Amino acid sequence: MTAVLFVSLLICFALGVPIAFSLGVASVATLQFASSLPLTLAAQRLFTGADSFPLMAIPFFMLAGELMESGGISRRLFDFAHALVGFVSGGLAMVAVVAAMFFAGISGAAAADTAAVGAVSIPAMIRKGYHKGFAAAVQAAGGSIGVIIPPSIPMIIFGVVGGVSIGKMFLGGFIPGALIGGSLMAVSYFLAKRAGYERESFLGVKTIGRTFFGAFWALLMPLIILGGILGGIFTPTEAAVVAAVYGAIIGFGVYRELRIRDLPKILAKAAISTSTVMLLIATANIFGWILTAERVPQNVAAYLVSLTSSPAVLYALILACLLVVGTFMETSASLIILTPVFLPVIQQFGIDPVHFGVIMVTALAIGMLTPPLGICLFISCNIAQIQLSEIIRYILPFLTVMIGVLLLMTYVPDIVMFIPNLYGD
């Protein structure tokens, strides 16, 4: 069964079949040709994979992000970030990162973060004389933070699959997200300084205050979400509903940039984004069930344990695997397939599942910046209207510092666990 499963999957990949369908086809082929189990099992596992109350958070966070994006939020966040750091050398590049960090607290998805902020930041950088490849690389790297700073859809998926507290996962993403954002800003500063990009003038304290109040309602949203979850007022799923309602109130009633006629388009975009993720989750559930039935996770765990008794070496092996997988496979699919494989292993070594979950999401987020998948790269290239080859040399310094921060997070667990430990049980 295992041989048929993986051979079928590789054939689908070679033919360019989308990942969600590849997982489904490989699973059905395995059930049909290598087992005596009925094919109705595939339909049952499809339904079971999507039939989860915590997963209902995904469509509502998607909808909240669309409402906030269409309601002029990304522009206001960019203006506030511009007032804060735009006067520094390479200021606009740093603005792109800061704005992406702000929007990460709303969208929960790297692609949405890159597209929403990039539509404003990339043209602004190009107008100021920044190289198109550099502008696109900065925004792609900044957009990847969208899955690290809470709320985060991949963290929700990891929490559901691994049975780990989603609230603690969210808390664990704060310091790593800030560290990565600060590192990207430092790289932007040095690269812009070396390239001689023009500095902008300081806009003044009054402008900072004005843009802050303009973005205030958007900045308040992450606090409402996390405050409600940690205060026991609502679950992460209910928090997603609150976020969607809040986004609608702000867009229609406060900023007044949303119109009733905009709703069909917003709902359609949210539905398409949700259906893409949920189909992936459903088909990956069949694939994962077959792996479990064939005891693949247990065999991998036994093999890794036989290789080393050191948690540090184990983490290095897992990180290498995750960085390679993230290059070729979409984040949600990777989490669903690999979480049941690695989680039993790290627990044998006494590693906290919350720490591992944040590390896993961060490692896979780096894969969004590497071809051939590189979803953030492709979105930024599309906005900048350049070829992928024009961005590669500019993305390498950002990749280097992100991997450096990932290693720091891995081997200094308090970076991830400090805030979750403060919260306690």
C-alpha positions as a LaTeX table, in Angstrom:
\begin{tabular}{lrrr}
\hline
Residue & $x$ (\AA) & $y$ (\AA) & $z$ (\AA) \\
\hline
Met1 & 0.00 & 0.00 & 0.00 \\
Thr2 & 2.78 & 2.43 & 0.90 \\
Ala3 & 4.57 & 1.83 & $-2.41$ \\
Val4 & 1.42 & 2.42 & $-4.48$ \\
Leu5 & 0.59 & 5.50 & $-2.41$ \\
Phe6 & 3.91 & 7.25 & $-2.95$ \\
Val7 & 4.46 & 6.14 & $-6.54$ \\
Ser8 & 0.99 & 7.43 & $-7.46$ \\
Leu9 & 1.70 & 10.69 & $-5.67$ \\
Leu10 & 5.03 & 11.20 & $-7.47$ \\
Ile11 & 3.41 & 10.48 & $-10.85$ \\
Cys12 & 0.73 & 13.10 & $-10.14$ \\
Phe13 & 3.39 & 15.62 & $-9.14$ \\
Ala14 & 5.36 & 14.88 & $-12.31$ \\
Leu15 & 2.22 & 15.47 & $-14.39$ \\
Gly16 & 1.63 & 18.82 & $-12.69$ \\
Val17 & $-1.60$ & 17.78 & $-10.95$ \\
Pro18 & $-2.51$ & 20.22 & $-8.12$ \\
Ile19 & $-1.52$ & 18.96 & $-4.67$ \\
Ala20 & $-5.07$ & 18.53 & $-3.35$ \\
Phe21 & $-6.03$ & 16.33 & $-6.31$ \\
Ser22 & $-2.69$ & 14.50 & $-6.22$ \\
Leu23 & $-3.31$ & 13.45 & $-2.63$ \\
Gly24 & $-6.84$ & 12.32 & $-3.50$ \\
Val25 & $-5.84$ & 10.39 & $-6.62$ \\
Ala26 & $-2.94$ & 8.66 & $-4.85$ \\
Ser27 & $-5.20$ & 7.66 & $-1.95$ \\
Val28 & $-7.99$ & 6.32 & $-4.16$ \\
Ala29 & $-5.48$ & 4.43 & $-6.33$ \\
Thr30 & $-4.06$ & 2.81 & $-3.19$ \\
Leu31 & $-7.48$ & 1.76 & $-1.94$ \\
Gln32 & $-8.42$ & 0.41 & $-5.37$ \\
Phe33 & $-5.26$ & $-1.50$ & $-6.31$ \\
Ala34 & $-3.44$ & $-2.30$ & $-3.07$ \\
Ser35 & $-6.10$ & $-3.03$ & $-0.47$ \\
Ser36 & $-9.36$ & $-4.85$ & 0.05 \\
Leu37 & $-10.99$ & $-1.82$ & 1.64 \\
Pro38 & $-14.07$ & $-0.36$ & $-0.12$ \\
Leu39 & $-13.74$ & 2.88 & $-2.07$ \\
Thr40 & $-16.58$ & 4.32 & $-0.02$ \\
Leu41 & $-13.94$ & 4.77 & 2.66 \\
Ala42 & $-12.47$ & 7.61 & 0.58 \\
Ala43 & $-15.74$ & 9.55 & 0.69 \\
Gln44 & $-16.04$ & 8.89 & 4.41 \\
Arg45 & $-12.52$ & 10.17 & 5.13 \\
Leu46 & $-13.09$ & 13.21 & 2.91 \\
Phe47 & $-16.06$ & 14.19 & 5.01 \\
Thr48 & $-14.35$ & 13.35 & 8.31 \\
Gly49 & $-11.33$ & 15.44 & 7.38 \\
Ala50 & $-13.40$ & 18.59 & 6.97 \\
Asp51 & $-15.94$ & 17.83 & 9.72 \\
Ser52 & $-14.21$ & 19.66 & 12.56 \\
Phe53 & $-15.53$ & 22.57 & 14.61 \\
Pro54 & $-12.10$ & 24.27 & 15.02 \\
Leu55 & $-11.65$ & 24.20 & 11.22 \\
Met56 & $-14.69$ & 26.47 & 10.92 \\
Ala57 & $-12.32$ & 29.24 & 11.97 \\
Ile58 & $-10.70$ & 29.11 & 8.53 \\
Pro59 & $-13.62$ & 30.46 & 6.42 \\
Phe60 & $-14.39$ & 33.18 & 8.95 \\
Phe61 & $-10.77$ & 34.37 & 9.20 \\
Met62 & $-10.65$ & 34.32 & 5.39 \\
Leu63 & $-13.82$ & 36.43 & 5.27 \\
Ala64 & $-12.50$ & 38.80 & 7.96 \\
Gly65 & $-9.31$ & 39.33 & 5.96 \\
Glu66 & $-11.25$ & 40.05 & 2.75 \\
Leu67 & $-13.55$ & 42.50 & 4.54 \\
Met68 & $-10.65$ & 44.35 & 6.13 \\
Glu69 & $-8.65$ & 44.40 & 2.89 \\
Ser70 & $-11.56$ & 45.70 & 0.80 \\
Gly71 & $-12.44$ & 48.24 & 3.48 \\
Gly72 & $-9.21$ & 50.21 & 3.00 \\
Ile73 & $-7.36$ & 48.65 & 5.91 \\
Ser74 & $-4.14$ & 47.80 & 4.07 \\
Arg75 & $-3.75$ & 51.41 & 2.88 \\
Arg76 & $-4.26$ & 52.79 & 6.41 \\
Leu77 & $-1.80$ & 50.31 & 7.89 \\
Phe78 & 0.75 & 51.25 & 5.22 \\
Asp79 & 0.27 & 54.97 & 5.93 \\
Phe80 & 0.81 & 54.41 & 9.67 \\
Ala81 & 3.92 & 52.29 & 9.07 \\
His82 & 5.18 & 54.94 & 6.63 \\
Ala83 & 4.84 & 57.65 & 9.26 \\
Leu84 & 6.70 & 55.48 & 11.79 \\
Val85 & 9.75 & 54.31 & 9.84 \\
Gly86 & 9.56 & 55.85 & 6.36 \\
Phe87 & 12.29 & 58.42 & 7.10 \\
Val88 & 15.03 & 55.80 & 7.70 \\
Ser89 & 17.37 & 54.72 & 4.88 \\
Gly90 & 15.43 & 52.13 & 2.90 \\
Gly91 & 12.39 & 53.37 & 4.79 \\
Leu92 & 9.80 & 52.25 & 2.26 \\
Ala93 & 11.18 & 48.71 & 2.35 \\
Met94 & 10.94 & 48.76 & 6.14 \\
Val95 & 7.42 & 50.18 & 5.85 \\
Ala96 & 6.45 & 47.19 & 3.71 \\
Val97 & 7.65 & 44.81 & 6.46 \\
Val98 & 5.96 & 46.73 & 9.29 \\
Ala99 & 2.69 & 46.99 & 7.36 \\
Ala100 & 2.85 & 43.24 & 6.64 \\
Met101 & 3.32 & 42.58 & 10.37 \\
Phe102 & 0.27 & 44.71 & 11.16 \\
Phe103 & $-1.83$ & 42.98 & 8.49 \\
Ala104 & $-0.63$ & 39.57 & 9.72 \\
Gly105 & $-2.69$ & 40.23 & 12.83 \\
Ile106 & $-5.78$ & 40.35 & 10.63 \\
Ser107 & $-5.48$ & 37.91 & 7.74 \\
Gly108 & $-3.86$ & 34.74 & 9.15 \\
Ala109 & $-2.58$ & 33.87 & 5.66 \\
Ala110 & 0.71 & 34.73 & 3.97 \\
Ala111 & $-0.74$ & 34.98 & 0.46 \\
Ala112 & $-3.43$ & 37.44 & 1.59 \\
Asp113 & $-0.85$ & 39.46 & 3.52 \\
Thr114 & 1.51 & 39.67 & 0.53 \\
Ala115 & $-1.26$ & 40.62 & $-1.91$ \\
Ala116 & $-3.02$ & 43.18 & 0.31 \\
Val117 & 0.07 & 45.09 & 1.45 \\
Gly118 & 2.05 & 44.50 & $-1.75$ \\
Ala119 & $-0.62$ & 46.18 & $-3.88$ \\
Val120 & 0.22 & 49.40 & $-2.02$ \\
Ser121 & 3.89 & 49.00 & $-1.06$ \\
Ile122 & 5.48 & 47.58 & $-4.22$ \\
Pro123 & 4.26 & 50.35 & $-6.59$ \\
Ala124 & 5.28 & 52.95 & $-3.96$ \\
Met125 & 8.81 & 51.54 & $-3.77$ \\
Ile126 & 9.14 & 51.34 & $-7.54$ \\
Arg127 & 8.02 & 54.99 & $-7.90$ \\
Lys128 & 10.80 & 56.00 & $-5.49$ \\
Gly129 & 13.46 & 54.28 & $-7.61$ \\
Tyr130 & 13.75 & 50.93 & $-5.80$ \\
His131 & 14.69 & 48.04 & $-8.08$ \\
Lys132 & 11.60 & 45.99 & $-8.91$ \\
Gly133 & 13.25 & 42.76 & $-7.80$ \\
Phe134 & 14.22 & 44.26 & $-4.43$ \\
Ala135 & 10.74 & 45.70 & $-3.86$ \\
Ala136 & 9.10 & 42.36 & $-4.68$ \\
Ala137 & 11.56 & 40.42 & $-2.48$ \\
Val138 & 10.98 & 42.66 & 0.54 \\
Gln139 & 7.22 & 42.27 & 0.29 \\
Ala140 & 7.36 & 38.51 & $-0.30$ \\
Ala141 & 9.55 & 38.06 & 2.80 \\
Gly142 & 7.33 & 40.36 & 4.87 \\
Gly143 & 4.18 & 38.63 & 3.68 \\
Ser144 & 5.42 & 35.25 & 4.90 \\
Ile145 & 5.07 & 36.58 & 8.47 \\
Gly146 & 1.30 & 36.38 & 7.92 \\
Val147 & 1.28 & 32.75 & 9.14 \\
Ile148 & 3.55 & 33.36 & 12.14 \\
Ile149 & 1.97 & 36.35 & 13.89 \\
Pro150 & $-1.49$ & 35.34 & 15.18 \\
Pro151 & $-4.13$ & 34.67 & 14.10 \\
Ser152 & $-2.62$ & 32.02 & 11.82 \\
Ile153 & $-4.52$ & 29.52 & 9.71 \\
Pro154 & $-1.60$ & 27.02 & 9.60 \\
Met155 & $-1.43$ & 27.15 & 13.41 \\
Ile156 & $-5.14$ & 26.32 & 13.55 \\
Ile157 & $-4.51$ & 23.33 & 11.25 \\
Phe158 & $-1.55$ & 22.14 & 13.35 \\
Gly159 & $-3.62$ & 22.52 & 16.53 \\
Val160 & $-6.49$ & 20.48 & 15.08 \\
Val161 & $-4.31$ & 17.71 & 13.64 \\
Gly162 & $-1.97$ & 17.47 & 16.62 \\
Gly163 & $-4.49$ & 18.12 & 19.40 \\
Val164 & $-2.44$ & 21.13 & 20.59 \\
Ser165 & $-3.82$ & 24.30 & 22.18 \\
Ile166 & $-4.48$ & 26.81 & 19.38 \\
Gly167 & $-4.51$ & 29.68 & 21.87 \\
Lys168 & $-1.00$ & 28.79 & 23.09 \\
Met169 & 0.17 & 28.41 & 19.50 \\
Phe170 & $-1.06$ & 31.93 & 18.81 \\
Leu171 & 0.80 & 33.25 & 21.86 \\
Gly172 & 3.96 & 31.43 & 20.79 \\
Gly173 & 3.97 & 33.24 & 17.44 \\
Phe174 & 4.32 & 36.78 & 18.81 \\
Ile175 & 8.03 & 36.94 & 19.65 \\
Pro176 & 9.18 & 34.89 & 16.60 \\
Gly177 & 7.06 & 37.09 & 14.32 \\
Ala178 & 8.55 & 40.24 & 15.83 \\
Leu179 & 12.09 & 38.81 & 15.61 \\
Ile180 & 11.69 & 37.87 & 11.97 \\
Gly181 & 10.12 & 41.23 & 11.17 \\
Gly182 & 12.97 & 43.10 & 12.90 \\
Ser183 & 15.56 & 40.98 & 11.08 \\
Leu184 & 13.94 & 41.66 & 7.71 \\
Met185 & 13.90 & 45.38 & 8.47 \\
Ala186 & 17.62 & 45.28 & 9.33 \\
Val187 & 18.41 & 43.52 & 6.05 \\
Ser188 & 16.26 & 46.05 & 4.16 \\
Tyr189 & 18.15 & 48.90 & 5.81 \\
Phe190 & 21.62 & 47.60 & 4.91 \\
Leu191 & 20.70 & 46.61 & 1.35 \\
Ala192 & 18.98 & 49.96 & 0.71 \\
Lys193 & 21.94 & 51.84 & 2.22 \\
Arg194 & 24.35 & 49.95 & $-0.03$ \\
Ala195 & 22.18 & 50.57 & $-3.09$ \\
Gly196 & 21.93 & 54.29 & $-2.25$ \\
Tyr197 & 18.15 & 54.49 & $-2.20$ \\
Glu198 & 16.91 & 57.94 & $-1.27$ \\
Arg199 & 15.74 & 58.66 & 2.28 \\
Glu200 & 12.41 & 60.35 & 2.89 \\
Ser201 & 11.79 & 63.20 & 5.30 \\
Phe202 & 10.30 & 62.64 & 8.76 \\
Leu203 & 6.57 & 63.26 & 8.52 \\
Gly204 & 6.24 & 64.53 & 12.08 \\
Val205 & 4.57 & 63.47 & 15.30 \\
Lys206 & 1.22 & 64.88 & 14.20 \\
Thr207 & 1.23 & 62.66 & 11.11 \\
Ile208 & 2.11 & 59.64 & 13.24 \\
Gly209 & $-0.81$ & 60.42 & 15.52 \\
Arg210 & $-3.21$ & 61.02 & 12.63 \\
Thr211 & $-2.26$ & 57.80 & 10.80 \\
Phe212 & $-2.38$ & 55.87 & 14.09 \\
Phe213 & $-5.96$ & 56.93 & 14.71 \\
Gly214 & $-6.73$ & 56.13 & 11.06 \\
Ala215 & $-5.45$ & 52.57 & 11.54 \\
Phe216 & $-6.61$ & 52.23 & 15.16 \\
Trp217 & $-9.65$ & 50.04 & 14.47 \\
Ala218 & $-7.58$ & 47.68 & 12.35 \\
Leu219 & $-4.85$ & 47.44 & 15.00 \\
Leu220 & $-7.48$ & 46.70 & 17.64 \\
Met221 & $-8.72$ & 43.56 & 15.89 \\
Pro222 & $-5.85$ & 41.19 & 16.93 \\
Leu223 & $-6.22$ & 42.35 & 20.53 \\
Ile224 & $-9.93$ & 41.54 & 20.49 \\
Ile225 & $-9.28$ & 38.09 & 18.99 \\
Leu226 & $-6.50$ & 37.07 & 21.37 \\
Gly227 & $-8.01$ & 38.79 & 24.39 \\
Gly228 & $-11.26$ & 36.93 & 23.86 \\
Ile229 & $-9.55$ & 33.55 & 23.40 \\
Leu230 & $-7.22$ & 33.90 & 26.38 \\
Gly231 & $-9.90$ & 35.45 & 28.56 \\
Gly232 & $-12.13$ & 32.43 & 27.98 \\
Ile233 & $-14.80$ & 34.59 & 26.35 \\
Phe234 & $-14.79$ & 32.60 & 23.11 \\
Thr235 & $-12.99$ & 29.75 & 21.35 \\
Pro236 & $-10.67$ & 30.32 & 18.35 \\
Thr237 & $-13.57$ & 29.36 & 16.05 \\
Glu238 & $-15.90$ & 31.83 & 17.72 \\
Ala239 & $-13.09$ & 34.41 & 17.60 \\
Ala240 & $-13.03$ & 34.03 & 13.81 \\
Val241 & $-16.75$ & 34.79 & 13.66 \\
Val242 & $-16.21$ & 37.84 & 15.89 \\
Ala243 & $-13.39$ & 38.95 & 13.56 \\
Ala244 & $-15.64$ & 38.69 & 10.50 \\
Val245 & $-18.45$ & 40.64 & 12.16 \\
Tyr246 & $-15.94$ & 43.22 & 13.43 \\
Gly247 & $-14.48$ & 43.57 & 9.92 \\
Ala248 & $-17.93$ & 44.18 & 8.48 \\
Ile249 & $-18.78$ & 46.79 & 11.14 \\
Ile250 & $-15.50$ & 48.65 & 10.56 \\
Gly251 & $-15.75$ & 48.49 & 6.77 \\
Phe252 & $-19.39$ & 49.54 & 6.54 \\
Gly253 & $-19.87$ & 51.69 & 9.61 \\
Val254 & $-16.52$ & 53.26 & 10.57 \\
Tyr255 & $-14.37$ & 53.63 & 7.44 \\
Arg256 & $-17.42$ & 53.49 & 5.16 \\
Glu257 & $-15.42$ & 52.21 & 2.19 \\
Leu258 & $-17.47$ & 49.03 & 1.84 \\
Arg259 & $-20.76$ & 49.01 & $-0.05$ \\
Ile260 & $-23.47$ & 46.38 & $-0.19$ \\
Arg261 & $-22.62$ & 45.84 & $-3.86$ \\
Asp262 & $-19.09$ & 44.80 & $-2.79$ \\
Leu263 & $-20.34$ & 41.87 & $-0.71$ \\
Pro264 & $-20.85$ & 39.31 & $-3.53$ \\
Lys265 & $-17.25$ & 39.76 & $-4.70$ \\
Ile266 & $-15.89$ & 39.62 & $-1.13$ \\
Leu267 & $-17.90$ & 36.51 & $-0.28$ \\
Ala268 & $-16.86$ & 34.83 & $-3.53$ \\
Lys269 & $-13.14$ & 35.48 & $-2.89$ \\
Ala270 & $-13.43$ & 34.20 & 0.69 \\
Ala271 & $-15.34$ & 31.13 & $-0.50$ \\
Ile272 & $-12.75$ & 30.29 & $-3.16$ \\
Ser273 & $-9.86$ & 30.70 & $-0.70$ \\
Thr274 & $-11.68$ & 28.58 & 1.88 \\
Ser275 & $-12.63$ & 25.83 & $-0.55$ \\
Thr276 & $-9.03$ & 25.55 & $-1.75$ \\
Val277 & $-7.77$ & 25.00 & 1.81 \\
Met278 & $-10.63$ & 22.72 & 2.87 \\
Leu279 & $-10.32$ & 20.47 & $-0.19$ \\
Leu280 & $-6.64$ & 20.13 & 0.59 \\
Ile281 & $-7.42$ & 19.25 & 4.21 \\
Ala282 & $-10.05$ & 16.70 & 3.16 \\
Thr283 & $-7.86$ & 14.85 & 0.63 \\
Ala284 & $-4.82$ & 15.03 & 2.93 \\
Asn285 & $-6.96$ & 13.34 & 5.59 \\
Ile286 & $-7.40$ & 10.25 & 3.38 \\
Phe287 & $-3.67$ & 10.25 & 2.62 \\
Gly288 & $-2.79$ & 10.60 & 6.31 \\
Trp289 & $-5.22$ & 7.86 & 7.31 \\
Ile290 & $-3.53$ & 5.41 & 4.92 \\
Leu291 & $-0.10$ & 6.40 & 6.26 \\
Thr292 & $-1.31$ & 5.75 & 9.80 \\
Ala293 & $-2.90$ & 2.43 & 8.84 \\
Glu294 & 0.42 & 1.38 & 7.33 \\
Arg295 & 2.24 & 2.51 & 10.50 \\
Val296 & 4.45 & 4.91 & 8.54 \\
Pro297 & 4.58 & 7.50 & 11.38 \\
Gln298 & 5.62 & 4.82 & 13.88 \\
Asn299 & 8.28 & 3.48 & 11.51 \\
Val300 & 9.66 & 6.97 & 10.85 \\
Ala301 & 9.69 & 7.67 & 14.59 \\
Ala302 & 11.56 & 4.43 & 15.29 \\
Tyr303 & 14.07 & 5.22 & 12.54 \\
Leu304 & 14.76 & 8.76 & 13.80 \\
Val305 & 15.11 & 7.54 & 17.38 \\
Ser306 & 17.61 & 4.94 & 16.19 \\
Leu307 & 19.68 & 7.65 & 14.50 \\
Thr308 & 20.18 & 9.86 & 17.53 \\
Ser309 & 19.39 & 10.28 & 21.20 \\
Ser310 & 20.06 & 14.03 & 21.09 \\
Pro311 & 17.07 & 16.43 & 20.83 \\
Ala312 & 19.36 & 19.00 & 19.15 \\
Val313 & 20.36 & 16.58 & 16.38 \\
Leu314 & 16.76 & 15.41 & 16.02 \\
Tyr315 & 15.60 & 19.00 & 15.56 \\
Ala316 & 18.30 & 19.57 & 12.93 \\
Leu317 & 17.11 & 16.52 & 10.96 \\
Ile318 & 13.46 & 17.59 & 11.18 \\
Leu319 & 14.24 & 21.19 & 10.19 \\
Ala320 & 16.19 & 20.03 & 7.14 \\
Cys321 & 13.21 & 17.87 & 6.14 \\
Leu322 & 10.70 & 20.70 & 6.68 \\
Leu323 & 12.73 & 23.23 & 4.68 \\
Val324 & 12.94 & 20.81 & 1.75 \\
Val325 & 9.26 & 19.81 & 1.95 \\
Gly326 & 8.15 & 23.44 & 2.22 \\
Thr327 & 9.91 & 24.16 & $-1.06$ \\
Phe328 & 7.77 & 21.64 & $-2.93$ \\
Met329 & 4.52 & 21.27 & $-0.97$ \\
Glu330 & 1.84 & 23.69 & 0.18 \\
Thr331 & 1.95 & 24.54 & 3.90 \\
Ser332 & $-1.48$ & 23.15 & 4.86 \\
Ala333 & $-0.85$ & 19.82 & 3.13 \\
Ser334 & 2.60 & 19.55 & 4.72 \\
Leu335 & 1.15 & 20.15 & 8.18 \\
Ile336 & $-1.61$ & 17.58 & 7.78 \\
Ile337 & 0.73 & 14.89 & 6.45 \\
Leu338 & 3.82 & 15.51 & 8.58 \\
Thr339 & 2.34 & 16.48 & 11.95 \\
Pro340 & 1.21 & 12.90 & 12.78 \\
Val341 & 4.67 & 11.69 & 11.66 \\
Phe342 & 6.85 & 14.05 & 13.70 \\
Leu343 & 4.70 & 14.76 & 16.76 \\
Pro344 & 5.14 & 11.31 & 18.38 \\
Val345 & 8.89 & 11.59 & 17.80 \\
Ile346 & 9.37 & 14.97 & 19.44 \\
Gln347 & 7.20 & 13.95 & 22.38 \\
Gln348 & 9.52 & 10.98 & 23.01 \\
Phe349 & 12.36 & 13.51 & 23.34 \\
Gly350 & 10.40 & 15.70 & 25.76 \\
Ile351 & 9.96 & 18.61 & 23.31 \\
Asp352 & 6.91 & 20.80 & 23.94 \\
Pro353 & 4.32 & 20.37 & 21.13 \\
Val354 & 3.53 & 24.11 & 21.19 \\
His355 & 7.20 & 24.94 & 20.62 \\
Phe356 & 7.44 & 22.37 & 17.85 \\
Gly357 & 4.24 & 23.63 & 16.21 \\
Val358 & 5.51 & 27.21 & 15.96 \\
Ile359 & 8.86 & 25.95 & 14.64 \\
Met360 & 7.11 & 23.77 & 12.06 \\
Val361 & 4.87 & 26.59 & 10.82 \\
Thr362 & 7.85 & 28.97 & 10.60 \\
Ala363 & 9.99 & 26.46 & 8.69 \\
Leu364 & 7.20 & 25.82 & 6.20 \\
Ala365 & 6.61 & 29.59 & 5.88 \\
Ile366 & 10.18 & 29.91 & 4.61 \\
Gly367 & 9.15 & 27.52 & 1.82 \\
Met368 & 6.78 & 30.23 & 0.57 \\
Leu369 & 9.90 & 32.16 & $-0.52$ \\
Thr370 & 11.59 & 29.36 & $-2.45$ \\
Pro371 & 10.77 & 28.07 & $-5.97$ \\
Pro372 & 9.15 & 26.02 & $-7.36$ \\
Leu373 & 6.19 & 26.60 & $-5.01$ \\
Gly374 & 7.07 & 30.01 & $-3.51$ \\
Ile375 & 3.54 & 31.42 & $-3.42$ \\
Cys376 & 4.66 & 34.75 & $-1.88$ \\
Leu377 & 7.33 & 35.13 & $-4.57$ \\
Phe378 & 4.85 & 34.63 & $-7.39$ \\
Ile379 & 2.34 & 37.10 & $-5.92$ \\
Ser380 & 5.03 & 39.77 & $-5.48$ \\
Cys381 & 6.42 & 39.17 & $-8.97$ \\
Asn382 & 2.92 & 39.52 & $-10.41$ \\
Ile383 & 2.38 & 42.86 & $-8.65$ \\
Ala384 & 5.83 & 44.15 & $-9.68$ \\
Gln385 & 5.35 & 42.73 & $-13.21$ \\
Ile386 & 8.69 & 40.95 & $-13.28$ \\
Gln387 & 9.92 & 37.43 & $-13.97$ \\
Leu388 & 10.84 & 35.06 & $-11.15$ \\
Ser389 & 14.51 & 35.17 & $-12.20$ \\
Glu390 & 14.64 & 38.91 & $-11.36$ \\
Ile391 & 13.75 & 38.37 & $-7.70$ \\
Ile392 & 15.97 & 35.38 & $-6.82$ \\
Arg393 & 19.21 & 37.22 & $-5.98$ \\
Tyr394 & 17.31 & 39.76 & $-3.88$ \\
Ile395 & 15.42 & 37.17 & $-1.83$ \\
Leu396 & 18.57 & 35.28 & $-0.73$ \\
Pro397 & 19.61 & 37.68 & 2.09 \\
Phe398 & 16.08 & 37.61 & 3.49 \\
Leu399 & 16.01 & 33.81 & 3.36 \\
Thr400 & 19.35 & 33.67 & 5.17 \\
Val401 & 18.22 & 35.78 & 8.12 \\
Met402 & 14.89 & 33.94 & 8.36 \\
Ile403 & 16.68 & 30.60 & 8.59 \\
Gly404 & 18.99 & 32.15 & 11.20 \\
Val405 & 16.01 & 33.25 & 13.31 \\
Leu406 & 14.44 & 29.80 & 12.84 \\
Leu407 & 17.56 & 28.15 & 14.28 \\
Leu408 & 17.58 & 30.63 & 17.17 \\
Met409 & 13.92 & 29.86 & 17.92 \\
Thr410 & 14.64 & 26.14 & 17.75 \\
Tyr411 & 17.59 & 26.03 & 20.13 \\
Val412 & 16.42 & 28.80 & 22.49 \\
Pro413 & 12.89 & 27.55 & 23.27 \\
Asp414 & 12.07 & 30.49 & 25.56 \\
Ile415 & 11.80 & 32.71 & 22.47 \\
Val416 & 8.66 & 30.78 & 21.56 \\
Met417 & 7.51 & 29.61 & 24.98 \\
Phe418 & 7.99 & 32.75 & 27.10 \\
Ile419 & 4.50 & 34.19 & 26.52 \\
Pro420 & 2.64 & 30.82 & 26.51 \\
Asn421 & 4.35 & 29.94 & 29.81 \\
Leu422 & 3.22 & 33.25 & 31.28 \\
Tyr423 & $-0.34$ & 32.39 & 30.33 \\
Gly424 & $-0.03$ & 28.96 & 31.97 \\
Asp425 & $-2.63$ & 26.22 & 31.58 \\
\hline
\end{tabular}
